[in-house]
Coordinates of C-alpha atoms in Angstrom, one line a residue:
Chain A
M1 CA -5.3 7.0 -3.9
I2 CA -2.3 7.5 -1.6
Y3 CA -1.2 5.0 1.5
S4 CA 0.9 6.7 3.6
D5 CA 4.4 5.2 4.0
K6 CA 3.3 3.8 7.1
V7 CA 0.2 2.2 5.9
L8 CA 2.8 -0.1 3.2
E9 CA 5.0 -0.6 6.0
H10 CA 2.1 -2.3 8.0
F11 CA 1.4 -3.4 5.2
K12 CA 4.2 -5.5 3.9
H13 CA 5.1 -6.9 7.0
P14 CA 2.4 -6.9 9.3
H15 CA 1.9 -7.0 13.1
N16 CA 0.8 -9.4 15.8
Q17 CA -0.3 -11.3 12.2
G18 CA -1.6 -15.1 13.9
V19 CA -3.8 -17.0 16.0
I20 CA -4.0 -17.3 19.7
K21 CA -4.6 -20.5 20.4
D22 CA -5.7 -20.2 24.1
A23 CA -6.8 -16.8 23.5
D24 CA -8.9 -15.8 26.9
A25 CA -11.3 -13.7 24.6
I26 CA -12.1 -13.3 20.6
G27 CA -13.5 -10.5 18.8
E28 CA -14.4 -10.5 15.4
V29 CA -16.5 -8.1 12.9
G30 CA -17.1 -7.6 9.4
N31 CA -18.8 -10.4 6.6
P32 CA -17.3 -11.3 3.5
V33 CA -20.0 -9.2 1.7
C34 CA -18.6 -6.5 2.3
G35 CA -14.6 -7.8 1.9
D36 CA -13.7 -7.1 5.3
V37 CA -13.5 -9.9 8.5
M38 CA -11.5 -8.7 11.5
K39 CA -10.7 -11.4 14.3
I40 CA -8.7 -9.8 17.4
Y41 CA -7.4 -12.6 19.9
I42 CA -6.4 -11.5 23.3
K43 CA -4.2 -13.2 26.2
V44 CA -5.1 -11.0 29.6
K45 CA -3.4 -11.3 33.0
D46 CA -4.0 -8.5 35.2
C47 CA -5.9 -7.1 33.7
I48 CA -3.1 -6.3 31.1
I49 CA -3.1 -7.0 27.4
E50 CA -0.6 -9.5 27.6
D51 CA -0.3 -10.3 24.0
V52 CA -3.1 -10.1 20.9
K53 CA -2.7 -11.9 17.0
F54 CA -5.3 -10.9 14.6
E55 CA -5.9 -12.1 11.2
T56 CA -8.2 -10.0 8.2
L57 CA -9.4 -10.3 5.0
G58 CA -10.1 -6.7 3.8
C59 CA -7.5 -4.5 1.4
A60 CA -4.0 -3.1 2.2
A61 CA -5.9 -0.6 4.7
A62 CA -7.5 -3.5 7.1
I63 CA -4.6 -5.3 6.8
A64 CA -2.9 -2.2 8.0
V65 CA -5.3 -1.2 10.6
S66 CA -5.1 -4.4 12.1
S67 CA -1.0 -4.1 12.5
A68 CA -0.9 -1.2 13.9
L69 CA -3.8 -1.5 16.6
T70 CA -2.4 -4.6 17.6
D71 CA 0.9 -2.4 18.2
L72 CA -1.2 -0.2 19.8
I73 CA -2.5 -2.2 22.7
K74 CA -0.1 -4.6 23.1
G75 CA 1.0 -4.0 26.6
K76 CA -2.1 -1.2 27.6
T77 CA -4.2 -2.3 30.4
I78 CA -7.7 -3.7 28.8
D79 CA -8.9 0.2 30.2
E80 CA -6.4 2.0 28.3
A81 CA -6.9 -0.3 25.3
L82 CA -11.2 0.8 25.5
K83 CA -10.1 4.5 25.1
I84 CA -8.2 3.7 22.1
T85 CA -10.0 5.6 18.8
K86 CA -10.5 5.3 15.3
D87 CA -8.9 8.4 15.3
K88 CA -6.5 7.1 17.0
I89 CA -5.5 4.7 14.6
V90 CA -5.7 7.0 11.7
E91 CA -3.3 8.8 13.3
D92 CA -0.9 6.4 13.8
L93 CA -0.6 5.0 10.3
G94 CA -0.2 8.7 9.3
G95 CA -3.3 9.2 7.9
L96 CA -5.9 7.1 5.7
P97 CA -7.4 8.1 2.8
A98 CA -11.1 9.3 3.0
Q99 CA -12.7 6.3 1.6
K100 CA -10.6 4.2 3.7
V101 CA -11.2 5.7 7.4
H102 CA -14.1 3.0 7.4
C103 CA -11.9 0.3 8.9
S104 CA -10.5 2.2 10.8
M105 CA -13.7 1.8 12.6
L106 CA -13.7 -1.5 12.0
G107 CA -10.6 -2.5 14.4
V108 CA -11.6 -0.5 17.3
E109 CA -14.4 -2.8 16.9
A110 CA -13.1 -5.8 16.7
L111 CA -11.2 -4.7 19.8
H112 CA -14.4 -3.9 21.6
K113 CA -16.3 -7.0 20.6
A114 CA -13.0 -8.8 22.2
I115 CA -13.0 -6.9 25.7
E116 CA -16.2 -7.4 26.2
E117 CA -15.9 -11.1 25.7
Y118 CA -13.7 -10.6 28.0
K119 CA -15.5 -8.8 30.6
N120 CA -18.7 -11.4 30.8
K121 CA -16.0 -14.2 31.0
D122 CA -15.0 -12.7 34.4
K123 CA -18.5 -12.5 35.3
Chain B
M1 CA 12.3 -2.9 -11.1
K2 CA 11.1 -3.2 -14.4
I3 CA 7.1 -3.2 -14.5
A4 CA 5.5 -5.6 -16.1
Y5 CA 2.0 -3.8 -16.9
F6 CA -0.9 -5.6 -17.6
D7 CA -3.4 -3.2 -16.6
H8 CA -4.2 -1.9 -20.7
S9 CA -7.6 -1.8 -20.0
A10 CA -7.1 1.2 -18.1
T11 CA -4.7 2.6 -20.2
T12 CA -1.9 1.9 -23.1
P13 CA 0.8 3.7 -23.4
V14 CA 2.4 5.9 -26.5
D15 CA 3.6 4.0 -29.2
K16 CA 6.9 5.8 -30.4
R17 CA 5.4 5.8 -34.2
V18 CA 2.6 7.6 -32.4
L19 CA 4.5 10.4 -30.4
K20 CA 7.0 10.8 -33.1
E21 CA 3.7 11.7 -35.7
M22 CA 2.5 14.5 -33.0
L23 CA 5.6 15.6 -31.7
P24 CA 5.8 18.8 -33.8
F25 CA 2.9 20.1 -33.4
F26 CA 3.3 21.0 -28.7
S27 CA 5.8 24.1 -30.0
E28 CA 6.6 23.4 -33.9
K29 CA 4.0 23.6 -35.9
F30 CA 1.1 24.4 -33.7
G31 CA -1.3 26.5 -35.2
N32 CA -4.7 26.4 -34.4
A33 CA -6.9 24.2 -36.8
A34 CA -9.3 27.1 -37.2
S35 CA -6.6 30.1 -37.9
I36 CA -7.0 31.2 -41.8
H37 CA -2.7 32.1 -41.7
S38 CA -0.9 29.0 -42.9
L39 CA -0.1 27.8 -39.6
G40 CA -3.5 27.1 -38.8
R41 CA -4.1 25.7 -42.4
F42 CA -1.6 23.5 -41.8
S43 CA -2.4 22.2 -38.4
E44 CA -6.0 21.7 -40.2
A45 CA -4.7 19.8 -43.0
A46 CA -3.2 17.0 -40.0
V47 CA -6.4 17.2 -38.4
E48 CA -8.3 16.0 -42.0
E49 CA -5.5 13.9 -42.8
S50 CA -5.6 11.6 -39.4
R51 CA -9.5 12.1 -39.9
K52 CA -9.0 10.3 -42.8
R53 CA -7.2 7.5 -42.1
I54 CA -10.6 7.1 -38.8
S55 CA -13.2 7.1 -41.4
E56 CA -10.7 4.7 -43.7
F57 CA -10.4 2.4 -40.4
L58 CA -14.8 2.4 -39.2
N59 CA -15.2 2.4 -43.4
C60 CA -17.3 6.0 -43.3
G61 CA -17.2 8.7 -44.8
N62 CA -14.9 11.7 -43.4
D63 CA -18.1 14.2 -42.7
E64 CA -19.3 11.2 -40.3
I65 CA -16.4 11.6 -37.8
I66 CA -16.6 14.2 -34.8
F67 CA -13.2 14.8 -32.8
T68 CA -14.4 14.8 -29.2
S69 CA -11.9 14.3 -25.7
G70 CA -12.6 10.8 -25.0
S71 CA -15.1 7.6 -25.5
T72 CA -16.8 9.7 -21.8
E73 CA -17.2 12.8 -23.7
S74 CA -18.7 10.6 -27.2
N75 CA -20.8 8.6 -25.4
N76 CA -22.4 11.9 -23.3
L77 CA -22.5 13.6 -27.0
V78 CA -24.7 10.9 -28.2
L79 CA -27.1 9.8 -25.6
R80 CA -27.7 13.5 -24.8
G81 CA -27.5 15.1 -28.4
L82 CA -29.8 12.7 -30.1
V83 CA -32.4 13.5 -27.0
K84 CA -31.7 17.1 -27.9
A85 CA -32.0 16.9 -31.7
L86 CA -35.3 13.7 -30.7
H87 CA -37.2 15.7 -27.7
N88 CA -40.0 16.5 -28.9
G89 CA -42.5 16.9 -25.6
K90 CA -43.5 12.8 -25.9
K91 CA -42.4 10.1 -24.9
L92 CA -38.5 8.8 -25.4
H93 CA -37.0 5.2 -24.6
I94 CA -33.4 4.3 -24.4
I95 CA -32.2 0.6 -24.6
T96 CA -29.0 -0.6 -23.2
T97 CA -27.4 -3.0 -20.8
S98 CA -26.1 -3.5 -16.9
I99 CA -23.0 -4.3 -17.9
E100 CA -21.7 -0.8 -20.0
H101 CA -19.1 1.6 -19.2
D102 CA -19.7 4.8 -16.3
A103 CA -20.0 6.9 -18.8
I104 CA -22.5 5.3 -20.4
L105 CA -24.4 5.0 -16.7
E106 CA -24.3 7.7 -15.3
P107 CA -25.8 10.0 -18.5
C108 CA -28.5 7.4 -18.5
A109 CA -29.4 7.7 -15.2
D110 CA -29.0 11.3 -15.1
L111 CA -31.8 10.7 -18.2
E112 CA -34.0 9.4 -16.2
K113 CA -34.1 12.0 -13.9
E114 CA -35.6 14.0 -16.6
G115 CA -38.2 11.5 -17.7
I116 CA -36.2 9.2 -20.3
E117 CA -37.4 6.2 -19.6
V118 CA -34.0 3.7 -19.9
T119 CA -33.8 -0.2 -19.7
Y120 CA -30.4 -1.6 -19.2
L121 CA -31.2 -5.2 -20.2
P122 CA -29.5 -7.9 -18.2
V123 CA -26.8 -10.0 -18.7
K124 CA -26.4 -14.0 -18.8
S125 CA -23.2 -15.3 -17.0
N126 CA -20.6 -15.3 -20.0
G127 CA -21.1 -11.4 -19.6
I128 CA -23.4 -11.4 -22.7
I129 CA -26.9 -10.2 -23.4
D130 CA -29.8 -12.2 -24.5
L131 CA -30.8 -10.8 -28.1
E132 CA -34.9 -12.4 -27.2
D133 CA -34.6 -9.8 -24.0
L134 CA -33.0 -7.0 -26.3
K135 CA -36.1 -8.1 -28.4
K136 CA -39.3 -8.1 -25.6
A137 CA -37.4 -4.6 -24.6
I138 CA -38.1 -2.7 -28.1
K139 CA -41.4 -0.4 -27.9
E140 CA -43.0 2.5 -29.8
E141 CA -41.4 4.5 -27.4
T142 CA -37.8 3.7 -28.0
I143 CA -35.4 6.3 -29.9
L144 CA -32.1 4.4 -29.0
V145 CA -30.1 1.1 -28.7
S146 CA -26.3 1.3 -27.4
V147 CA -25.0 -1.9 -26.8
M148 CA -21.1 -1.9 -25.2
Y149 CA -18.6 -3.6 -28.3
A150 CA -16.4 -5.0 -26.0
N151 CA -16.8 -5.4 -22.1
N152 CA -13.7 -3.5 -20.5
E153 CA -13.7 -5.8 -17.7
V154 CA -13.9 -9.5 -18.2
G155 CA -13.3 -8.8 -21.9
S156 CA -17.0 -9.9 -22.8
I157 CA -17.7 -9.2 -27.0
Q158 CA -21.8 -8.3 -27.0
P159 CA -23.2 -9.8 -30.5
I160 CA -22.9 -6.0 -32.5
E161 CA -24.2 -7.6 -36.0
E162 CA -26.5 -9.4 -34.8
I163 CA -28.2 -6.2 -33.0
G164 CA -27.5 -3.5 -36.3
K165 CA -30.1 -6.6 -37.6
I166 CA -32.5 -6.8 -35.4
L167 CA -32.6 -2.8 -35.2
A168 CA -32.6 -2.9 -38.7
R169 CA -36.1 -4.8 -39.3
Q170 CA -37.9 -3.0 -37.0
N171 CA -41.2 -1.0 -38.5
K172 CA -39.9 2.7 -37.6
K173 CA -36.2 3.7 -37.1
I174 CA -34.5 2.9 -34.0
Y175 CA -30.9 4.7 -33.7
F176 CA -27.7 2.2 -32.2
H177 CA -25.3 3.6 -30.8
T178 CA -21.5 1.1 -29.6
D179 CA -19.4 1.9 -27.3
A180 CA -16.1 0.3 -29.2
T181 CA -13.3 1.7 -27.1
Q182 CA -12.1 -1.2 -26.1
A183 CA -13.2 -3.4 -28.9
V184 CA -11.1 -1.3 -31.0
N185 CA -7.1 -2.9 -30.9
A186 CA -8.9 -6.7 -31.4
L187 CA -12.0 -6.4 -33.1
P188 CA -12.5 -5.4 -36.9
C189 CA -15.1 -2.0 -36.6
D190 CA -16.9 -1.8 -39.8
T191 CA -19.5 0.7 -39.4
K192 CA -21.3 -1.0 -42.7
K193 CA -21.1 -4.3 -41.0
L194 CA -21.8 -3.4 -37.5
G195 CA -25.2 -1.8 -38.6
V196 CA -24.3 0.6 -36.2
D197 CA -25.6 4.9 -36.4
F198 CA -23.3 6.1 -33.5
L199 CA -19.9 5.0 -31.9
S200 CA -18.1 6.2 -29.5
L201 CA -13.8 5.2 -29.7
S202 CA -10.5 6.6 -27.1
G203 CA -6.8 6.7 -27.6
H204 CA -5.6 6.4 -25.0
K205 CA -6.7 2.6 -24.6
I206 CA -4.8 2.3 -28.4
Y207 CA -1.4 2.9 -28.2
G208 CA -2.5 6.5 -28.5
P209 CA -2.4 9.6 -26.6
K210 CA -4.7 10.7 -23.7
G211 CA -7.7 13.0 -24.4
V212 CA -9.1 12.4 -27.2
G213 CA -11.3 10.3 -29.3
I214 CA -14.0 10.6 -31.6
L215 CA -17.9 10.0 -32.1
Y216 CA -18.9 8.2 -35.3
V217 CA -22.0 10.1 -36.2
K218 CA -24.0 7.9 -39.7
N219 CA -25.2 10.7 -42.1
K220 CA -28.3 12.3 -41.7
S221 CA -28.8 10.9 -37.9
P222 CA -30.2 13.4 -36.0
I223 CA -27.4 14.5 -32.8
K224 CA -27.5 18.2 -31.7
G225 CA -24.1 19.6 -29.8
I226 CA -24.2 19.4 -26.0
Q227 CA -21.2 21.7 -25.4
L228 CA -21.5 24.7 -27.4
G229 CA -19.6 28.3 -28.1
G230 CA -17.2 28.3 -31.6
H231 CA -19.1 26.1 -33.5
Q232 CA -16.5 23.5 -34.7
E233 CA -17.0 20.1 -35.8
R234 CA -19.8 21.1 -37.8
N235 CA -20.9 22.5 -34.6
I236 CA -21.8 19.5 -32.9
R237 CA -19.0 19.4 -30.9
S238 CA -17.6 23.2 -30.2
G239 CA -13.5 24.0 -28.5
T240 CA -10.3 24.1 -30.1
L241 CA -9.1 20.6 -31.4
N242 CA -5.9 19.2 -29.8
V243 CA -4.2 19.0 -33.1
P244 CA -1.2 16.2 -31.5
G245 CA -3.5 13.9 -29.9
I246 CA -6.3 14.3 -33.2
V247 CA -2.9 13.5 -34.8
G248 CA -1.5 11.1 -32.4
L249 CA -5.3 9.3 -32.6
G250 CA -5.7 9.1 -36.7
K251 CA -2.0 7.1 -36.4
A252 CA -3.2 5.2 -33.4
V253 CA -6.0 4.1 -35.2
E254 CA -4.0 3.1 -38.3
L255 CA -2.1 1.4 -36.5
A256 CA -5.1 -0.6 -34.6
G257 CA -6.2 -1.5 -37.5
K258 CA -2.7 -3.0 -39.8
E259 CA -1.1 -4.4 -36.3
R260 CA -4.5 -6.2 -34.7
E261 CA -4.3 -9.7 -36.3
K262 CA -0.5 -10.1 -35.7
N263 CA -1.1 -8.6 -31.6
N264 CA -4.1 -10.6 -31.5
K265 CA -2.3 -14.1 -32.1
K266 CA 1.0 -13.0 -29.5
I267 CA -1.4 -11.6 -26.8
E268 CA -4.0 -14.6 -27.3
K269 CA -1.3 -16.7 -26.3
L270 CA 0.5 -15.4 -23.8
R271 CA -3.1 -15.2 -21.8
N272 CA -4.1 -18.5 -22.7
K273 CA -0.6 -19.1 -20.9
L274 CA -1.0 -16.8 -18.4
V275 CA -4.6 -18.6 -17.6
K276 CA -3.3 -22.1 -17.4
G277 CA -0.5 -21.3 -15.4
I278 CA -2.6 -19.7 -12.8
L279 CA -5.2 -22.0 -13.0
E280 CA -3.0 -24.9 -12.1
K281 CA -0.5 -23.7 -9.1
I282 CA -3.8 -21.7 -7.4
P283 CA -7.2 -24.0 -6.4
E284 CA -10.6 -22.0 -5.7
T285 CA -9.7 -19.5 -8.4
I286 CA -12.1 -18.8 -10.9
L287 CA -11.8 -17.6 -14.1
N288 CA -14.9 -15.1 -14.8
T289 CA -13.7 -14.3 -18.1
D290 CA -15.3 -16.8 -21.1
I291 CA -12.6 -17.4 -23.0
A292 CA -14.4 -18.0 -25.8
T293 CA -16.7 -14.9 -26.4
A294 CA -13.9 -12.6 -24.8
L295 CA -11.2 -10.0 -26.3
P296 CA -7.4 -12.6 -26.4
S297 CA -6.4 -9.8 -23.6
H298 CA -8.6 -10.9 -21.2
A299 CA -8.2 -12.4 -17.9
H300 CA -10.2 -12.2 -15.6
F301 CA -9.9 -14.0 -12.2
S302 CA -11.7 -14.2 -8.8
F303 CA -9.2 -15.5 -5.6
L304 CA -11.6 -16.9 -3.6
G305 CA -11.3 -16.0 0.5
V306 CA -8.7 -12.8 -0.6
E307 CA -9.8 -9.0 -0.9
G308 CA -8.8 -7.7 -4.6
E309 CA -7.1 -4.7 -3.3
A310 CA -4.8 -6.8 -1.3
I311 CA -3.5 -8.8 -4.1
L312 CA -2.7 -5.7 -6.3
F313 CA -0.4 -3.9 -3.9
D314 CA 2.0 -6.8 -2.8
L315 CA 1.3 -8.2 -7.5
D316 CA 2.0 -4.7 -7.1
F317 CA 5.1 -4.1 -5.2
K318 CA 6.9 -7.1 -7.0
G319 CA 6.2 -4.9 -10.8
I320 CA 3.5 -6.2 -11.4
E321 CA 0.7 -3.6 -12.4
V322 CA -3.5 -5.1 -12.5
S323 CA -6.6 -4.1 -11.4
T324 CA -9.5 -5.4 -9.4
G325 CA -13.2 -5.3 -9.2
S326 CA -13.5 -5.8 -5.1
A327 CA -16.0 -2.9 -3.6
C328 CA -12.4 -1.4 -1.5
A329 CA -10.8 -0.2 -4.4
S330 CA -13.6 1.9 -6.0
G331 CA -14.8 4.8 -5.2
S332 CA -17.7 4.3 -4.3
L333 CA -17.0 0.5 -2.2
E334 CA -19.7 -1.1 -4.2
P335 CA -18.1 -4.4 -5.9
S336 CA -18.0 -3.7 -9.9
H337 CA -21.1 -3.9 -11.5
N338 CA -20.3 -5.6 -14.4
L339 CA -19.6 -9.0 -11.7
L340 CA -22.1 -8.9 -10.3
A341 CA -25.0 -8.2 -13.5
M342 CA -23.0 -12.0 -14.4
G343 CA -24.4 -12.8 -11.3
I344 CA -21.2 -13.1 -9.5
S345 CA -21.5 -12.8 -5.5
P346 CA -20.1 -9.5 -4.1
E347 CA -17.9 -11.9 -1.9
V348 CA -16.7 -13.5 -5.2
A349 CA -16.4 -10.5 -6.6
H350 CA -14.2 -9.0 -4.1
G351 CA -11.2 -11.0 -4.5
S352 CA -10.8 -10.7 -8.0
I353 CA -8.1 -9.3 -10.2
R354 CA -8.3 -7.8 -14.2
F355 CA -5.1 -9.0 -16.4
S356 CA -5.4 -7.1 -19.0
L357 CA -2.8 -7.8 -21.9
G358 CA -1.2 -5.7 -24.2
K359 CA 1.7 -5.9 -27.5
H360 CA 3.9 -5.0 -25.0
N361 CA 3.3 -7.9 -23.2
T362 CA 6.3 -10.8 -23.0
E363 CA 6.6 -14.7 -22.1
D364 CA 9.0 -14.1 -19.4
E365 CA 6.5 -11.3 -17.9
I366 CA 3.9 -13.9 -18.0
K367 CA 5.9 -16.7 -16.2
K368 CA 7.0 -14.0 -13.7
V369 CA 3.6 -13.4 -12.5
I370 CA 3.2 -17.4 -12.1
K371 CA 5.7 -17.6 -10.5
V372 CA 4.7 -14.6 -7.8
L373 CA 0.8 -14.8 -8.0
P374 CA 0.2 -17.8 -5.5
P375 CA 2.4 -17.2 -2.7
I376 CA 0.6 -13.6 -2.7
I377 CA -2.5 -15.6 -2.8
S378 CA -1.6 -18.4 -0.3
K379 CA 0.0 -15.8 3.1
L380 CA -3.5 -13.6 2.1
R381 CA -5.9 -17.3 2.2
K382 CA -3.6 -18.0 6.0
M383 CA -4.7 -14.1 6.8
N384 CA -8.2 -14.3 6.2
P385 CA -9.9 -15.7 9.7
L386 CA -12.8 -17.4 7.6
Y387 CA -10.6 -19.1 4.9
K388 CA -10.1 -23.4 5.7
K389 CA -6.4 -24.2 6.6

């Protein structure tokens, strides 16, 4: 199974790994029984994702996806972030082995959950 | 960066002495062992010498060894070949275990689709079958019991001799096969003592070449070939013999027998050091290998709150090669069936790493693992949202 250099780089030096104590919203998906858990923290100001952090339990692909995803959404508006697809993440990573593509789906799910929580708070 | 290799259950480096014996047979003495001319006869003699070495190791006759492409083929051959020989319209039953290699489980699943009944014996938490379960499973239609000698993942050793005795006491013949692939390095494989009718072994697990193995077939055991063609190996396994591979296999088996005690002693000492160091330095670690009943080479751990493939890569970056039973690292996305069969939860199975030591491992390599692994586990645990900090 081959991982791209980009995936390995993200895994070795993940971007935005950590927590945001006063996060505006949090999205957590997956479960330890499957061996995959992703948690995204976002800080939003004027509809722009000012800061984002992640915590992940998972394989190299899962960690790389989380890292790449946070890069992709930082500084974007909520609406722009919602448009990011799993294919965009996979492309950004220079590809993922077929059996790892589901990790990118998990990333998108975590992001959407965070945004949903943010939007619900707003109401 | 020098590699510290701890994945000997996956494969082993070819011993220099084995390679030396193989080399002439590639381009110099390259004859087909079935050719009648002198070049062919030279190859044939080399094959027979290898066969003799293996039969001495197994304490059996030369005519009881069939060369194959490896244990996967040998396992398929015994399961399908025996069924083919005994199939007479009656119902047939096979007993095996839940911790066999896929090279037994997959052909069994395939045979089930064809109407053969298969019982998969459970194992205790130490990965070993309960002999009472075996006795209860035997029925009128049982033709074969197949139990691996030692498990590739956690290293648990099955009570092969005892199984042999139980089957010998039955009032009708039940054939007994053992997949000895992982056992050859560390355990005696005297087929008479073990009481087996069939035995599989492979070259590349015992410092021999990949692509070659044998099936031991006790004389008068029914078996029909499943790979048909040029009638080699008494028509039980057709195909041009892999002469250099076979020569290498013979040497590898001979060395395994001669150097077993010496190697076991060294490997066990290093393994125990590794286990002690890891359990001392890394909290919330489970040792899945039951040291008292397992091969001297194995140390299988579950690290709570971390995923196995991530550990594997972090170790790989440091030049340490291991394997994992995590779902993420398997093609099927299922955690290792061995671990689940032992009652280990999927959650814990995901955080598993297998160290399988070999004769070339050193104390320095063990020290390196003990130094390098704790910070890796800490780092990954910190990244886990569910792990208490």
